[in-house]
Amino acid sequence: MSEKTTGLIHHPYRPPAGFDSPQVGIYKASTVYFPNAAAMRSTRWKDKTGYTYGLHGTPTTFTLEERLCTLEGGLHCVLAPSGLAAIALVDMALLSAGDELLLPNNVYGPSRAFADGELSRWGIRYQTYDPMNPADLEAKIGERTRLVWLEAPGSVSMEFPDLPALLRVCKAAQAGKGIVSALDNTWGAGLAFNPFDVLHDGQLGADISIQALTKYPSGGGDVLMGSVITRSPALHQRVQDAHMRLGLNVAANDAEAVLRSLPSISIRYAAHDHAARVLAQWFSTRSEVIRVLHPALADSPGHAHWQAVCRSGRAAGLFSVVFDERYDQAAVDRFCDGLELFRLGYSWGGPVSLVVPYDMPAQRGPAWTQHGRLVRFSIGLEETADLQGDLATALGHL
Ligand SMILES: *Cc1c(COP(=O)(O)O)cnc(C)c1O
């Protein structure tokens, strides 16, 4: 051991205060120092007035939380290691044995898998409801319902629900029962509509909004992260307490990567949106395809609901097509394999265009009545004409 070791660990040099630059630094820590024992006893992190331990927040994560609140119009945020972890955190924070959970029948698949795999073992049951039929949600809310998940639109089948109607059902049922509405806002990303004020009249919103920051906020296809945002201090406290007890953390480098991408999220979202609409329109002219599912297309399910809620006219760069029944699995696989710019891969929101063939009957069961095979596209940031050329060539492989 070198006699210099202690000096290296307890070095007296302090850089001058006052360094300031566009991005907050990458603060990495498990241990956080306190100036004295009294400070150790009294420092509070829950309201962001101080730092106590890396898991409880650093300048990097506090800054990201605050900026995400701005993005979504919320007041309180916690970060989770993935979008799915954010969903599971909400479930665990709010549900107890004997409670019931309601999921839309087009819910992000792993959310239902968590309910099947974990929540059911803990004595928490779930039912699915038809998000395109608010009366079905109303009928399924029961004495034991505590949490209702919402998603707009379904991220594979792309139907846009009547979000205000679904939220009104939740609010009406809420009276005295403590039912919480939680929206998976990954598609809207805080840009297409305001999750806490869906009609811009200050009257109606979700209680909680989660996002897979993995998608547009990261924008790079290289970070996994999620957020749970609310306007309610009481709900925030329940989520924050569960988050602390579960020991969930996000890495400082990842938080900084999202902070770096946030300033460009609005122009990236617009570029993805524009290109996706051009390509969705183009697909509607192709005889190989019987349906194009994109909420901004007039004949896509829930188009009017999208118009009512997304008054900005914005949409994510995501759409699905249903191929004519004459194309079997092998033909559609040939199409996907024939693409060169579009890569086969899950997720979305990054620069690279992606394609996924889905087996909808297997995913949705009897709720899926469309014939023909569904393929979902996530449009990246490549030149739209190049993407269209790639799609046209690959259609030749059908
Ligand atoms: C990707 C996604 C998630 C989960 O995000 P991960 O970070 O991949 O866990 C949740 N909901 C929706 C709608 C998604 O698209």
mmCIF file with all atom_site columns, C-alpha atoms in Angstrom, residues 132-212:
data_model
loop_
_atom_site.group_PDB
_atom_site.id
_atom_site.type_symbol
_atom_site.label_atom_id
_atom_site.label_alt_id
_atom_site.label_comp_id
_atom_site.label_asym_id
_atom_site.label_entity_id
_atom_site.label_seq_id
_atom_site.pdbx_PDB_ins_code
_atom_site.Cartn_x
_atom_site.Cartn_y
_atom_site.Cartn_z
_atom_site.occupancy
_atom_site.B_iso_or_equiv
_atom_site.pdbx_formal_charge
_atom_site.auth_seq_id
_atom_site.auth_comp_id
_atom_site.auth_asym_id
_atom_site.auth_atom_id
_atom_site.pdbx_PDB_model_num
ATOM 1  C CA . MET A 1 132 ? -62.887 1.267  -27.472 1.00 0.00 ? 132 MET A CA 1
ATOM 2  C CA . ASN A 1 133 ? -66.002 0.795  -25.347 1.00 0.00 ? 133 ASN A CA 1
ATOM 3  C CA . PRO A 1 134 ? -66.156 2.960  -22.189 1.00 0.00 ? 134 PRO A CA 1
ATOM 4  C CA . ALA A 1 135 ? -69.336 1.127  -21.137 1.00 0.00 ? 135 ALA A CA 1
ATOM 5  C CA . ASP A 1 136 ? -67.292 -2.073 -20.931 1.00 0.00 ? 136 ASP A CA 1
ATOM 6  C CA . LEU A 1 137 ? -64.844 -0.375 -18.569 1.00 0.00 ? 137 LEU A CA 1
ATOM 7  C CA . GLU A 1 138 ? -67.753 0.934  -16.510 1.00 0.00 ? 138 GLU A CA 1
ATOM 8  C CA . ALA A 1 139 ? -69.267 -2.547 -16.306 1.00 0.00 ? 139 ALA A CA 1
ATOM 9  C CA . LYS A 1 140 ? -66.007 -4.113 -15.188 1.00 0.00 ? 140 LYS A CA 1
ATOM 10 C CA . ILE A 1 141 ? -65.156 -1.689 -12.408 1.00 0.00 ? 141 ILE A CA 1
ATOM 11 C CA . GLY A 1 142 ? -66.119 -3.485 -9.246  1.00 0.00 ? 142 GLY A CA 1
ATOM 12 C CA . GLU A 1 143 ? -65.922 -3.207 -5.477  1.00 0.00 ? 143 GLU A CA 1
ATOM 13 C CA . ARG A 1 144 ? -62.345 -4.424 -5.481  1.00 0.00 ? 144 ARG A CA 1
ATOM 14 C CA . THR A 1 145 ? -61.020 -2.384 -8.414  1.00 0.00 ? 145 THR A CA 1
ATOM 15 C CA . ARG A 1 146 ? -58.162 -0.138 -7.313  1.00 0.00 ? 146 ARG A CA 1
ATOM 16 C CA . LEU A 1 147 ? -56.209 0.607  -10.465 1.00 0.00 ? 147 LEU A CA 1
ATOM 17 C CA . VAL A 1 148 ? -57.174 1.143  -14.110 1.00 0.00 ? 148 VAL A CA 1
ATOM 18 C CA . TRP A 1 149 ? -54.469 1.241  -16.766 1.00 0.00 ? 149 TRP A CA 1
ATOM 19 C CA . LEU A 1 150 ? -55.016 3.262  -19.934 1.00 0.00 ? 150 LEU A CA 1
ATOM 20 C CA . GLU A 1 151 ? -53.018 3.394  -23.135 1.00 0.00 ? 151 GLU A CA 1
ATOM 21 C CA . ALA A 1 152 ? -53.517 5.724  -26.118 1.00 0.00 ? 152 ALA A CA 1
ATOM 22 C CA . PRO A 1 153 ? -53.258 4.295  -28.694 1.00 0.00 ? 153 PRO A CA 1
ATOM 23 C CA . GLY A 1 154 ? -52.552 0.550  -28.437 1.00 0.00 ? 154 GLY A CA 1
ATOM 24 C CA . SER A 1 155 ? -48.887 0.365  -29.396 1.00 0.00 ? 155 SER A CA 1
ATOM 25 C CA . VAL A 1 156 ? -49.322 -2.485 -31.926 1.00 0.00 ? 156 VAL A CA 1
ATOM 26 C CA . SER A 1 157 ? -52.980 -2.359 -33.002 1.00 0.00 ? 157 SER A CA 1
ATOM 27 C CA . MET A 1 158 ? -52.969 1.484  -32.902 1.00 0.00 ? 158 MET A CA 1
ATOM 28 C CA . GLU A 1 159 ? -56.649 2.025  -32.020 1.00 0.00 ? 159 GLU A CA 1
ATOM 29 C CA . PHE A 1 160 ? -57.079 5.337  -30.196 1.00 0.00 ? 160 PHE A CA 1
ATOM 30 C CA . PRO A 1 161 ? -59.599 5.159  -27.333 1.00 0.00 ? 161 PRO A CA 1
ATOM 31 C CA . ASP A 1 162 ? -61.993 7.864  -26.205 1.00 0.00 ? 162 ASP A CA 1
ATOM 32 C CA . LEU A 1 163 ? -59.612 8.846  -23.441 1.00 0.00 ? 163 LEU A CA 1
ATOM 33 C CA . PRO A 1 164 ? -61.867 11.548 -21.908 1.00 0.00 ? 164 PRO A CA 1
ATOM 34 C CA . ALA A 1 165 ? -64.756 9.048  -21.725 1.00 0.00 ? 165 ALA A CA 1
ATOM 35 C CA . LEU A 1 166 ? -62.559 6.387  -20.101 1.00 0.00 ? 166 LEU A CA 1
ATOM 36 C CA . LEU A 1 167 ? -61.221 8.936  -17.608 1.00 0.00 ? 167 LEU A CA 1
ATOM 37 C CA . ARG A 1 168 ? -64.759 10.096 -16.796 1.00 0.00 ? 168 ARG A CA 1
ATOM 38 C CA . VAL A 1 169 ? -65.705 6.491  -16.029 1.00 0.00 ? 169 VAL A CA 1
ATOM 39 C CA . CYS A 1 170 ? -62.695 6.250  -13.694 1.00 0.00 ? 170 CYS A CA 1
ATOM 40 C CA . LYS A 1 171 ? -63.534 9.559  -12.000 1.00 0.00 ? 171 LYS A CA 1
ATOM 41 C CA . ALA A 1 172 ? -67.175 8.616  -11.514 1.00 0.00 ? 172 ALA A CA 1
ATOM 42 C CA . ALA A 1 173 ? -66.204 5.263  -10.002 1.00 0.00 ? 173 ALA A CA 1
ATOM 43 C CA . GLN A 1 174 ? -63.456 6.888  -7.964  1.00 0.00 ? 174 GLN A CA 1
ATOM 44 C CA . ALA A 1 175 ? -65.727 8.693  -5.572  1.00 0.00 ? 175 ALA A CA 1
ATOM 45 C CA . GLY A 1 176 ? -64.985 7.228  -2.177  1.00 0.00 ? 176 GLY A CA 1
ATOM 46 C CA . LYS A 1 177 ? -63.238 4.140  -3.533  1.00 0.00 ? 177 LYS A CA 1
ATOM 47 C CA . GLY A 1 178 ? -59.744 5.361  -4.198  1.00 0.00 ? 178 GLY A CA 1
ATOM 48 C CA . ILE A 1 179 ? -59.537 4.039  -7.747  1.00 0.00 ? 179 ILE A CA 1
ATOM 49 C CA . VAL A 1 180 ? -56.427 5.305  -9.503  1.00 0.00 ? 180 VAL A CA 1
ATOM 50 C CA . SER A 1 181 ? -56.124 5.814  -13.265 1.00 0.00 ? 181 SER A CA 1
ATOM 51 C CA . ALA A 1 182 ? -52.653 5.261  -14.716 1.00 0.00 ? 182 ALA A CA 1
ATOM 52 C CA . LEU A 1 183 ? -51.802 6.073  -18.311 1.00 0.00 ? 183 LEU A CA 1
ATOM 53 C CA . ASP A 1 184 ? -48.963 4.523  -20.281 1.00 0.00 ? 184 ASP A CA 1
ATOM 54 C CA . ASN A 1 185 ? -48.009 7.705  -22.127 1.00 0.00 ? 185 ASN A CA 1
ATOM 55 C CA . THR A 1 186 ? -45.050 6.338  -24.079 1.00 0.00 ? 186 THR A CA 1
ATOM 56 C CA . TRP A 1 187 ? -46.707 7.008  -27.459 1.00 0.00 ? 187 TRP A CA 1
ATOM 57 C CA . GLY A 1 188 ? -47.768 10.569 -26.615 1.00 0.00 ? 188 GLY A CA 1
ATOM 58 C CA . ALA A 1 189 ? -44.429 11.260 -24.918 1.00 0.00 ? 189 ALA A CA 1
ATOM 59 C CA . GLY A 1 190 ? -45.845 14.404 -23.296 1.00 0.00 ? 190 GLY A CA 1
ATOM 60 C CA . LEU A 1 191 ? -45.990 16.014 -26.758 1.00 0.00 ? 191 LEU A CA 1
ATOM 61 C CA . ALA A 1 192 ? -49.113 14.701 -28.528 1.00 0.00 ? 192 ALA A CA 1
ATOM 62 C CA . PHE A 1 193 ? -51.416 15.536 -25.610 1.00 0.00 ? 193 PHE A CA 1
ATOM 63 C CA . ASN A 1 194 ? -51.319 16.500 -21.964 1.00 0.00 ? 194 ASN A CA 1
ATOM 64 C CA . PRO A 1 195 ? -51.933 13.383 -19.845 1.00 0.00 ? 195 PRO A CA 1
ATOM 65 C CA . PHE A 1 196 ? -53.085 15.450 -16.871 1.00 0.00 ? 196 PHE A CA 1
ATOM 66 C CA . ASP A 1 197 ? -55.416 17.718 -18.842 1.00 0.00 ? 197 ASP A CA 1
ATOM 67 C CA . VAL A 1 198 ? -56.636 15.783 -21.867 1.00 0.00 ? 198 VAL A CA 1
ATOM 68 C CA . LEU A 1 199 ? -59.271 18.322 -22.942 1.00 0.00 ? 199 LEU A CA 1
ATOM 69 C CA . HIS A 1 200 ? -57.259 21.476 -22.133 1.00 0.00 ? 200 HIS A CA 1
ATOM 70 C CA . ASP A 1 201 ? -59.918 22.641 -19.696 1.00 0.00 ? 201 ASP A CA 1
ATOM 71 C CA . GLY A 1 202 ? -58.178 21.725 -16.458 1.00 0.00 ? 202 GLY A CA 1
ATOM 72 C CA . GLN A 1 203 ? -60.939 19.239 -15.647 1.00 0.00 ? 203 GLN A CA 1
ATOM 73 C CA . LEU A 1 204 ? -59.867 15.792 -16.699 1.00 0.00 ? 204 LEU A CA 1
ATOM 74 C CA . GLY A 1 205 ? -56.615 13.869 -16.568 1.00 0.00 ? 205 GLY A CA 1
ATOM 75 C CA . ALA A 1 206 ? -54.971 10.639 -15.540 1.00 0.00 ? 206 ALA A CA 1
ATOM 76 C CA . ASP A 1 207 ? -53.813 10.362 -11.936 1.00 0.00 ? 207 ASP A CA 1
ATOM 77 C CA . ILE A 1 208 ? -50.482 8.886  -13.011 1.00 0.00 ? 208 ILE A CA 1
ATOM 78 C CA . SER A 1 209 ? -48.573 8.943  -16.287 1.00 0.00 ? 209 SER A CA 1
ATOM 79 C CA . ILE A 1 210 ? -45.739 6.544  -16.968 1.00 0.00 ? 210 ILE A CA 1
ATOM 80 C CA . GLN A 1 211 ? -43.387 6.670  -19.905 1.00 0.00 ? 211 GLN A CA 1
ATOM 81 C CA . ALA A 1 212 ? -40.816 4.331  -21.334 1.00 0.00 ? 212 ALA A CA 1
#
